[in-house]
Amino acid sequence: MDSLSDKSMNKFARFAGLLYLVVIVTGMFAEVFVRQALYVSNDAMATANKIHDAEMLYRLGFFSDLVNFICGVPVILFFYILFKESHKLLVTLALFFVIISNAVFASNLLNQLHPLLIFGNANYLQSFSADQLAILSNIALKAQSQGYAIGLVFFGVYCIIIGYLIFKTTRIPKPLGVFYAIAGLCYVLHSFIMFLSIGFHNPLFPYILFPVFIGEFSVAAWLFIRGIKDHDAHLHKI
């Protein structure tokens, strides 16, 4: 792909920033206002009832995740084009990590659909009691949570690499690269702590959310509002 002019890259940066803001909003909506809001800890039946009573909200959460992935692709492309001339090896490595993370996220969405299928009207489901169906639904949601955490490990490494590249360039303020790398590190730590904890609970989860939000939102907002500076011929190379 040929390099874009500074003017075109700046337009692309603003467009990528806008899409990144959409990614953040849809991601927060799906996780905080749908999955976390409808899940009742240690009560499979209560969780199942909340999903049943708010089925459209649950479906909107699934739809938001799909929009999240679609809008995220141009953002990934923007960072690849931005850094491919000066740091092709590293940005290609980052590309592989984010492709793996998106593949895990996308396939894991099937677990999020399972509760709707389990409580559907299929005849074969009549052989299960309500409690059994609730347990099956809860297992699917727990699998979704673990699958999401697996994807976050790869996405976190992607953020660390991109954060480093932002720090190395002069086209985007260096502190944003530090914030972005910290966000990636928090993603990785969150998943590892959860995997190593009994019951897969992470007591640091609320505290990890803040630096993650700051890191991603600051980069997205800067790109959307300010764009990027003109090309710097003195970029460091690896």
XYZ file of N, CA and C in Angstrom:
714
model
N 0.851 -1.197 0.000
C 0.000 0.000 0.000
C 0.885 1.244 0.000
N 0.616 2.141 -0.894
C 1.402 3.371 -0.972
C 1.117 4.238 0.241
N 2.129 5.039 0.597
C 1.980 5.937 1.717
C 0.985 7.036 1.376
N 0.206 7.438 2.370
C -0.757 8.506 2.181
C -0.092 9.841 2.450
N -0.615 10.884 1.847
C -0.098 12.219 2.107
C -0.430 12.628 3.537
N 0.268 13.671 4.024
C 0.015 14.143 5.383
C -1.444 14.554 5.564
N -2.000 15.201 4.540
C -3.387 15.647 4.633
C -4.334 14.464 4.713
N -4.091 13.451 3.900
C -4.938 12.260 3.914
C -4.790 11.498 5.223
N -3.563 11.397 5.716
C -3.325 10.701 6.975
C -4.001 11.421 8.133
N -4.008 12.755 8.081
C -4.652 13.495 9.157
C -6.165 13.265 9.149
N -6.738 13.208 7.950
C -8.173 12.898 7.844
C -8.448 11.481 8.343
N -7.564 10.570 7.960
C -7.702 9.187 8.394
C -7.585 9.097 9.911
N -6.681 9.889 10.492
C -6.491 9.889 11.943
C -7.766 10.329 12.653
N -8.389 11.381 12.148
C -9.626 11.870 12.770
C -10.758 10.853 12.623
N -10.815 10.217 11.470
C -11.836 9.189 11.248
C -11.586 8.000 12.173
N -10.324 7.599 12.292
C -9.971 6.492 13.186
C -10.287 6.844 14.635
N -10.024 8.093 15.017
C -10.339 8.535 16.370
C -11.828 8.461 16.654
N -12.630 8.878 15.682
C -14.085 8.813 15.833
C -14.542 7.364 16.007
N -14.027 6.482 15.151
C -14.398 5.078 15.248
C -13.920 4.473 16.567
N -12.756 4.914 17.026
C -12.236 4.393 18.288
C -13.148 4.808 19.448
N -13.686 6.014 19.399
C -14.629 6.454 20.422
C -15.886 5.593 20.389
N -16.324 5.227 19.187
C -17.479 4.327 19.059
C -17.145 2.963 19.675
N -15.928 2.483 19.420
C -15.476 1.214 20.003
C -15.548 1.270 21.528
N -15.073 2.367 22.111
C -15.067 2.509 23.568
C -16.491 2.539 24.117
N -17.360 3.309 23.480
C -18.740 3.439 23.957
C -19.481 2.109 23.849
N -19.387 1.458 22.708
C -20.086 0.183 22.530
C -19.520 -0.902 23.440
N -18.201 -0.891 23.627
C -17.582 -1.868 24.515
C -18.026 -1.691 25.958
N -18.062 -0.439 26.424
C -18.507 -0.159 27.791
C -19.982 -0.513 27.959
N -20.790 -0.200 26.960
C -22.219 -0.510 27.049
C -22.434 -2.010 27.172
N -21.769 -2.798 26.310
C -21.951 -4.246 26.310
C -21.468 -4.880 27.605
N -20.336 -4.393 28.118
C -19.753 -5.022 29.312
C -20.409 -4.534 30.597
N -20.519 -3.207 30.770
C -20.976 -2.636 32.037
C -22.489 -2.619 32.152
N -23.165 -2.162 31.090
C -24.608 -1.955 31.175
C -25.428 -3.159 30.728
N -24.769 -4.181 30.197
C -25.505 -5.386 29.807
C -24.996 -6.590 30.603
N -23.767 -7.057 30.316
C -23.297 -8.279 30.966
C -23.196 -8.124 32.482
N -22.516 -7.078 32.949
C -22.365 -6.896 34.387
C -23.704 -6.570 35.058
N -24.548 -5.823 34.374
C -25.830 -5.417 34.961
C -26.793 -6.586 35.095
N -26.738 -7.537 34.167
C -27.691 -8.645 34.175
C -27.178 -9.869 34.921
N -25.884 -9.907 35.204
C -25.324 -11.082 35.881
C -25.489 -10.954 37.392
N -26.035 -12.004 38.018
C -26.188 -12.051 39.471
C -25.221 -13.099 40.000
N -24.264 -12.680 40.805
C -23.233 -13.584 41.303
C -23.825 -14.732 42.113
N -23.406 -15.948 41.786
C -23.795 -17.165 42.520
C -25.298 -17.429 42.504
N -25.978 -16.944 41.505
C -27.426 -17.205 41.396
C -27.791 -17.360 39.924
N -27.709 -18.596 39.441
C -27.953 -18.861 38.023
C -29.382 -18.544 37.616
N -30.346 -18.879 38.490
C -31.744 -18.642 38.146
C -32.050 -17.147 38.083
N -31.522 -16.381 39.032
C -31.759 -14.937 39.014
C -31.156 -14.301 37.768
N -29.958 -14.754 37.372
C -29.332 -14.251 36.144
C -30.178 -14.583 34.929
N -30.660 -15.829 34.875
C -31.491 -16.256 33.746
C -32.771 -15.433 33.669
N -33.376 -15.157 34.819
C -34.617 -14.369 34.838
C -34.366 -12.934 34.379
N -33.228 -12.361 34.782
C -32.922 -10.986 34.378
C -32.684 -10.912 32.872
N -32.007 -11.920 32.321
C -31.785 -11.945 30.866
C -33.105 -12.112 30.135
N -33.966 -12.979 30.673
C -35.280 -13.196 30.042
C -36.130 -11.927 30.079
N -36.115 -11.235 31.213
C -36.929 -10.024 31.357
C -36.373 -8.851 30.546
N -35.089 -8.875 30.267
C -34.454 -7.788 29.503
C -33.806 -8.359 28.244
N -34.544 -9.202 27.541
C -33.978 -9.891 26.376
C -33.515 -8.923 25.298
N -34.285 -7.863 25.042
C -33.882 -6.918 24.006
C -32.598 -6.192 24.397
N -32.459 -5.843 25.675
C -31.224 -5.222 26.150
C -30.053 -6.181 25.946
N -30.274 -7.454 26.237
C -29.223 -8.458 26.062
C -28.824 -8.573 24.599
N -29.821 -8.540 23.718
C -29.529 -8.602 22.276
C -28.794 -7.344 21.811
N -29.142 -6.203 22.388
C -28.440 -4.963 22.043
C -26.979 -5.024 22.474
N -26.719 -5.702 23.589
C -25.344 -5.881 24.022
C -24.553 -6.695 23.020
N -25.165 -7.748 22.499
C -24.519 -8.567 21.473
C -24.283 -7.747 20.204
N -25.273 -6.963 19.819
C -25.157 -6.099 18.640
C -24.048 -5.069 18.829
N -23.935 -4.518 20.030
C -22.889 -3.534 20.323
C -21.503 -4.145 20.175
N -21.352 -5.403 20.587
C -20.068 -6.077 20.432
C -19.712 -6.235 18.957
N -20.686 -6.558 18.130
C -20.426 -6.685 16.695
C -20.001 -5.340 16.099
N -20.701 -4.273 16.480
C -20.341 -2.931 16.010
C -18.937 -2.583 16.485
N -18.620 -2.980 17.701
C -17.303 -2.739 18.272
C -16.209 -3.322 17.386
N -16.357 -4.576 16.985
C -15.344 -5.238 16.166
C -15.239 -4.614 14.776
N -16.383 -4.284 14.190
C -16.394 -3.696 12.848
C -15.692 -2.337 12.844
N -16.009 -1.500 13.831
C -15.407 -0.165 13.896
C -13.934 -0.225 14.272
N -13.524 -1.288 14.940
C -12.138 -1.393 15.358
C -11.176 -1.710 14.232
N -11.664 -2.328 13.157
C -10.787 -2.729 12.055
C -10.106 -1.532 11.389
N -10.831 -0.457 11.020
C -10.142 0.703 10.432
C -9.136 1.351 11.383
N -9.396 1.278 12.688
C -8.450 1.836 13.659
C -7.140 1.055 13.615
N -7.254 -0.259 13.548
C -6.059 -1.107 13.437
C -5.301 -0.786 12.152
N -6.036 -0.614 11.064
C -5.412 -0.282 9.781
C -4.690 1.057 9.853
N -5.295 2.028 10.543
C -4.661 3.349 10.681
C -3.298 3.240 11.355
N -3.244 2.539 12.476
C -1.965 2.415 13.188
C -0.934 1.659 12.339
N -1.384 0.674 11.587
C -0.446 -0.071 10.741
C 0.155 0.842 9.676
N -0.693 1.628 9.007
C -0.201 2.539 7.971
C 0.693 3.616 8.568
N 0.340 4.088 9.757
C 1.103 5.156 10.401
C 2.534 4.718 10.715
N 2.700 3.471 11.129
C 4.014 3.034 11.609
C 4.746 2.062 10.684
N 4.147 1.667 9.576
C 4.758 0.607 8.767
C 6.057 1.042 8.095
N 6.238 2.336 7.824
C 7.463 2.782 7.178
C 8.633 2.846 8.161
N 8.358 3.260 9.380
C 9.444 3.452 10.344
C 9.661 2.255 11.261
N 8.603 1.495 11.526
C 8.704 0.371 12.461
C 7.887 -0.816 11.923
N 8.213 -1.244 10.728
C 7.400 -2.271 10.080
C 7.380 -3.576 10.872
N 8.517 -3.985 11.421
C 8.589 -5.247 12.151
C 7.678 -5.239 13.372
N 7.778 -4.185 14.174
C 6.987 -4.112 15.399
C 5.495 -3.965 15.108
N 5.138 -3.128 14.159
C 3.725 -2.911 13.885
C 3.102 -4.152 13.239
N 3.896 -4.921 12.496
C 3.399 -6.183 11.954
C 3.171 -7.192 13.072
N 4.081 -7.215 14.042
C 3.905 -8.078 15.204
C 2.632 -7.709 15.954
N 2.423 -6.406 16.137
C 1.211 -5.938 16.802
C -0.028 -6.363 16.021
N 0.063 -6.316 14.692
C -1.063 -6.710 13.845
C -1.436 -8.171 14.073
N -0.444 -9.039 14.196
C -0.715 -10.455 14.445
C -1.416 -10.639 15.793
N -0.959 -9.916 16.811
C -1.582 -10.037 18.132
C -3.044 -9.594 18.108
N -3.332 -8.491 17.429
C -4.700 -7.988 17.436
C -5.615 -8.848 16.553
N -5.072 -9.458 15.513
C -5.871 -10.379 14.708
C -6.284 -11.581 15.551
N -5.347 -12.106 16.326
C -5.662 -13.234 17.210
C -6.711 -12.826 18.237
N -6.547 -11.645 18.817
C -7.505 -11.200 19.841
C -8.901 -11.050 19.258
N -9.020 -10.470 18.068
C -10.337 -10.300 17.457
C -10.963 -11.634 17.089
N -10.134 -12.581 16.670
C -10.654 -13.916 16.346
C -11.214 -14.583 17.603
N -10.495 -14.430 18.724
C -10.971 -14.997 19.989
C -12.255 -14.298 20.427
N -12.274 -12.975 20.352
C -13.470 -12.223 20.745
C -14.684 -12.627 19.907
N -14.494 -12.703 18.608
C -15.614 -12.989 17.704
C -16.176 -14.385 17.939
N -15.290 -15.381 18.030
C -15.763 -16.749 18.260
C -16.403 -16.887 19.636
N -15.904 -16.108 20.597
C -16.426 -16.174 21.959
C -17.834 -15.605 22.068
N -18.242 -14.801 21.099
C -19.599 -14.246 21.120
C -20.662 -15.340 21.044
N -20.284 -16.511 20.526
C -21.232 -17.627 20.487
C -21.682 -17.996 21.894
N -20.767 -17.937 22.864
C -21.140 -18.227 24.247
C -22.152 -17.218 24.770
N -22.061 -15.980 24.282
C -23.004 -14.952 24.724
C -24.407 -15.207 24.171
N -24.496 -15.894 23.042
C -25.804 -16.209 22.462
C -26.451 -17.438 23.103
N -25.655 -18.263 23.759
C -26.169 -19.520 24.313
C -27.367 -19.349 25.243
N -27.370 -18.365 26.157
C -28.556 -18.218 27.012
C -29.845 -18.024 26.223
N -29.788 -17.291 25.118
C -30.994 -17.098 24.307
C -31.413 -18.405 23.634
N -30.424 -19.214 23.232
C -30.733 -20.505 22.623
C -31.241 -21.493 23.669
N -30.630 -21.454 24.850
C -31.012 -22.396 25.906
C -32.437 -22.164 26.371
N -32.848 -20.914 26.416
C -34.208 -20.600 26.848
C -35.144 -20.368 25.665
N -34.804 -20.952 24.519
C -35.651 -20.850 23.342
C -36.836 -21.797 23.423
N -37.522 -21.954 22.320
C -38.747 -22.765 22.286
C -38.550 -24.121 21.621
N -37.282 -24.539 21.458
C -37.027 -25.834 20.816
C -37.600 -26.969 21.665
N -38.167 -27.984 21.005
C -38.821 -29.086 21.702
C -37.865 -29.867 22.596
N -36.612 -30.029 22.128
C -35.686 -30.836 22.912
C -35.331 -30.200 24.254
N -35.563 -28.905 24.396
C -35.267 -28.229 25.650
C -36.287 -28.556 26.740
N -37.440 -29.121 26.359
C -38.480 -29.438 27.335
C -38.092 -30.577 28.259
N -37.058 -31.318 27.884
C -36.603 -32.420 28.737
C -35.761 -31.925 29.915
N -35.411 -30.655 29.915
C -34.626 -30.071 31.003
C -35.548 -29.276 31.925
N -35.215 -29.282 33.203
C -35.952 -28.462 34.156
C -35.471 -27.017 34.053
N -36.236 -26.110 34.657
C -35.859 -24.685 34.626
C -34.511 -24.467 35.308
N -34.282 -25.182 36.411
C -33.004 -25.039 37.121
C -31.841 -25.524 36.258
N -32.036 -26.629 35.552
C -30.980 -27.159 34.695
C -30.658 -26.202 33.556
N -31.688 -25.607 32.971
C -31.473 -24.645 31.897
C -30.734 -23.414 32.412
N -31.083 -22.984 33.616
C -30.414 -21.824 34.205
C -28.934 -22.117 34.439
N -28.627 -23.322 34.882
C -27.232 -23.700 35.115
C -26.463 -23.747 33.802
N -27.070 -24.327 32.764
C -26.424 -24.375 31.457
C -26.153 -22.962 30.938
N -27.124 -22.084 31.137
C -26.959 -20.689 30.709
C -25.826 -20.022 31.472
N -25.754 -20.289 32.771
C -24.713 -19.681 33.600
C -23.322 -20.178 33.211
N -23.221 -21.465 32.866
C -21.944 -22.016 32.421
C -21.488 -21.327 31.139
N -22.435 -21.081 30.216
C -22.098 -20.395 28.962
C -21.587 -18.990 29.232
N -22.212 -18.287 30.185
C -21.783 -16.929 30.508
C -20.396 -16.924 31.151
N -20.137 -17.931 31.993
C -18.807 -18.026 32.597
C -17.752 -18.325 31.536
N -18.096 -19.183 30.565
C -17.170 -19.475 29.468
C -16.928 -18.225 28.641
N -17.983 -17.413 28.459
C -17.828 -16.160 27.720
C -16.864 -15.230 28.429
N -16.963 -15.173 29.749
C -16.083 -14.307 30.532
C -14.624 -14.745 30.415
N -14.390 -16.062 30.472
C -13.019 -16.559 30.363
C -12.474 -16.369 28.947
N -13.316 -16.598 27.954
C -12.884 -16.389 26.573
C -12.535 -14.940 26.311
N -13.320 -14.038 26.894
C -13.047 -12.609 26.741
C -11.705 -12.255 27.366
N -11.416 -12.857 28.520
C -10.145 -12.598 29.194
C -8.964 -13.113 28.379
N -9.151 -14.235 27.701
C -8.085 -14.765 26.834
C -7.800 -13.777 25.705
N -8.853 -13.264 25.085
C -8.670 -12.293 24.011
C -7.984 -11.028 24.491
N -8.259 -10.634 25.745
C -7.658 -9.414 26.281
C -6.148 -9.532 26.463
N -5.654 -10.755 26.660
C -4.199 -10.932 26.772
C -3.524 -10.505 25.472
N -4.041 -10.997 24.354
C -3.458 -10.656 23.050
C -3.687 -9.184 22.715
N -4.881 -8.667 23.045
C -5.139 -7.250 22.781
C -4.255 -6.368 23.656
N -4.000 -6.811 24.891
C -3.143 -6.050 25.779
C -1.727 -5.934 25.251
N -1.197 -7.029 24.707
C 0.146 -6.988 24.116
C 0.149 -6.041 22.913
N -0.917 -6.080 22.118
C -1.049 -5.146 20.983
C -0.984 -3.702 21.474
N -1.705 -3.391 22.550
C -1.710 -2.025 23.076
C -0.327 -1.616 23.581
N 0.386 -2.547 24.200
C 1.733 -2.238 24.688
C 2.655 -1.880 23.524
N 2.580 -2.652 22.438
C 3.433 -2.382 21.278
C 3.054 -1.048 20.631
N 1.767 -0.824 20.421
C 1.322 0.424 19.800
C 1.664 1.608 20.702
N 1.523 1.423 22.008
C 1.900 2.490 22.936
C 3.371 2.844 22.809
N 4.215 1.827 22.670
C 5.647 2.071 22.477
C 5.905 2.834 21.183
N 5.203 2.456 20.117
C 5.395 3.127 18.827
C 4.908 4.571 18.873
N 3.809 4.808 19.591
C 3.339 6.189 19.760
C 4.383 7.008 20.520
N 4.996 6.393 21.520
C 6.026 7.083 22.294
C 7.247 7.417 21.435
N 7.551 6.577 20.461
C 8.732 6.772 19.631
C 8.527 7.830 18.540
N 7.284 8.078 18.165
C 7.043 9.035 17.099
C 6.831 10.431 17.664
N 6.909 11.431 16.802
C 6.609 12.808 17.202
C 5.276 13.267 16.626
N 4.564 12.366 15.976
C 3.297 12.731 15.332
C 2.127 12.704 16.314
N 2.325 12.015 17.440
C 1.330 11.939 18.506
C 2.075 12.182 19.815
N 1.509 12.949 20.746
C 2.217 13.235 22.005
C 2.683 11.969 22.729
N 3.908 11.987 23.209
C 4.504 10.825 23.853
C 3.743 10.331 25.081
N 3.195 11.230 25.930
C 2.451 10.725 27.091
C 1.289 9.811 26.715
N 0.686 10.051 25.548
C -0.414 9.188 25.121
C 0.075 7.763 24.883
N 1.301 7.646 24.389
C 1.880 6.319 24.196
C 2.082 5.606 25.522
N 2.516 6.353 26.537
C 2.695 5.772 27.867
C 1.352 5.318 28.431
N 0.343 6.168 28.316
C -0.991 5.807 28.822
C -1.529 4.570 28.106
N -1.288 4.512 26.801
C -1.818 3.402 26.009
C -1.113 2.093 26.374
N 0.183 2.156 26.570
C 0.937 0.969 26.967
C 0.511 0.492 28.354
N 0.252 1.430 29.269
C -0.221 1.070 30.609
C -1.583 0.385 30.524
N -2.442 0.888 29.633
C -3.746 0.244 29.433
C -3.568 -1.200 28.985
N -2.644 -1.418 28.047
C -2.378 -2.775 27.588
C -1.853 -3.657 28.699
N -0.944 -3.118 29.508
C -0.403 -3.876 30.636
C -1.507 -4.236 31.623
N -2.434 -3.325 31.860
C -3.550 -3.595 32.769
C -4.446 -4.707 32.218
N -4.667 -4.716 30.912
C -5.445 -5.806 30.310
C -4.783 -7.154 30.572
N -3.486 -7.224 30.349
C -2.755 -8.480 30.540
C -2.785 -8.897 32.006
N -2.523 -7.955 32.911
C -2.526 -8.266 34.336
C -3.906 -8.722 34.796
N -4.935 -8.069 34.311
C -6.306 -8.448 34.683
C -6.575 -9.904 34.347
N -6.233 -10.306 33.135
C -6.499 -11.683 32.714
C -5.657 -12.680 33.502
N -4.384 -12.390 33.674
C -3.510 -13.320 34.386
C -3.929 -13.480 35.849
N -4.283 -12.367 36.490
C -4.734 -12.444 37.886
C -6.009 -13.274 37.978
N -6.916 -13.083 37.040
C -8.167 -13.827 37.056
C -7.936 -15.319 36.837
N -7.052 -15.660 35.895
C -6.776 -17.070 35.620
C -6.127 -17.775 36.817
N -5.339 -17.032 37.587
C -4.619 -17.619 38.712
C -5.408 -17.574 40.015
N -6.573 -16.938 40.009
C -7.378 -16.803 41.221
C -8.407 -17.917 41.321
N -8.626 -18.387 42.533
C -9.660 -19.402 42.751
C -11.028 -18.790 42.456
N -11.795 -19.474 41.646
C -13.103 -18.952 41.261
C -13.044 -17.926 40.156
N -11.843 -17.673 39.632
C -11.649 -16.731 38.528
C -12.141 -15.323 38.872
N -11.939 -14.925 40.116
C -12.325 -13.577 40.531
C -11.086 -12.691 40.608
N -11.216 -11.466 40.130
C -10.112 -10.510 40.186
C -10.521 -9.332 41.061
N -10.010 -9.270 42.296
C -10.396 -8.164 43.190
C -9.913 -6.804 42.720
N -8.952 -6.782 41.795
C -8.412 -5.508 41.307
C -9.179 -4.970 40.097
N -10.199 -5.703 39.658
C -10.910 -5.342 38.422
C -11.381 -3.884 38.399
N -12.048 -3.383 39.451
C -12.525 -1.986 39.377
C -11.384 -0.980 39.245
N -10.233 -1.285 39.857
C -9.110 -0.353 39.834
C -8.373 -0.407 38.487
N -8.427 -1.556 37.828
C -7.768 -1.706 36.544
C -8.528 -0.967 35.445
N -9.843 -0.842 35.615
C -10.661 -0.190 34.594
C -10.255 1.259 34.354
N -9.867 1.976 35.402
C -9.580 3.409 35.266
C -8.398 3.684 34.342
N -7.212 3.097 34.561
C -6.100 3.356 33.629
C -6.373 2.835 32.228
N -7.164 1.770 32.112
C -7.534 1.261 30.787
C -8.356 2.305 30.038
N -9.350 2.866 30.727
C -10.201 3.873 30.093
C -9.397 5.108 29.711
N -8.537 5.584 30.623
C -7.725 6.774 30.359
C -6.824 6.538 29.154
N -6.184 5.372 29.104
C -5.252 5.082 28.017
C -5.918 5.056 26.654
N -7.011 4.345 26.543
C -7.672 4.228 25.239
C -8.425 5.509 24.873
N -9.115 6.096 25.850
C -9.904 7.290 25.546
C -9.007 8.459 25.162
N -7.875 8.618 25.826
C -6.994 9.755 25.529
C -6.473 9.675 24.097
N -6.093 8.476 23.645
C -5.608 8.315 22.267
C -6.736 8.555 21.275
N -7.901 7.965 21.538
C -9.034 8.119 20.624
C -9.459 9.582 20.522
N -9.563 10.257 21.661
C -10.006 11.653 21.661
C -8.987 12.554 20.972
N -7.696 12.302 21.209
C -6.668 13.133 20.573
C -6.712 12.980 19.055
N -6.816 11.750 18.579
C -6.866 11.518 17.136
C -8.081 12.197 16.528
N -9.216 12.107 17.196
C -10.449 12.682 16.653
C -10.406 14.213 16.666
N -9.883 14.800 17.727
C -9.906 16.263 17.873
C -8.718 16.933 17.191
N -7.515 16.363 17.373
C -6.307 17.016 16.900
C -5.677 16.347 15.678
N -5.983 15.076 15.453
C -5.342 14.374 14.348
C -3.880 14.082 14.675
N -3.028 14.065 13.647
C -1.601 13.822 13.849
C -0.799 14.953 13.218
N 0.428 15.096 13.675
C 1.310 16.119 13.126
C 1.839 15.682 11.769
N 2.423 16.619 11.035
C 3.023 16.301 9.746
C 4.124 15.272 9.915
N 4.410 14.581 8.827
C 5.384 13.506 8.873
C 6.741 13.998 9.362
N 7.335 13.232 10.268
C 8.638 13.567 10.835
C 9.684 12.658 10.192
N 10.587 13.220 9.468
C 11.602 12.433 8.757
C 12.648 11.862 9.698
N 12.621 12.303 10.956
C 13.670 11.855 11.897
C 13.138 10.845 12.895
N 12.146 10.071 12.487
C 11.635 9.037 13.389
C 12.724 8.026 13.671
N 12.726 7.544 14.898
C 13.671 6.485 15.247
C 13.229 5.198 14.566
N 14.165 4.433 14.168
C 13.875 3.149 13.537
C 14.493 2.029 14.341
N 13.829 0.847 14.207
C 14.387 -0.307 14.893
C 15.148 -1.156 13.879
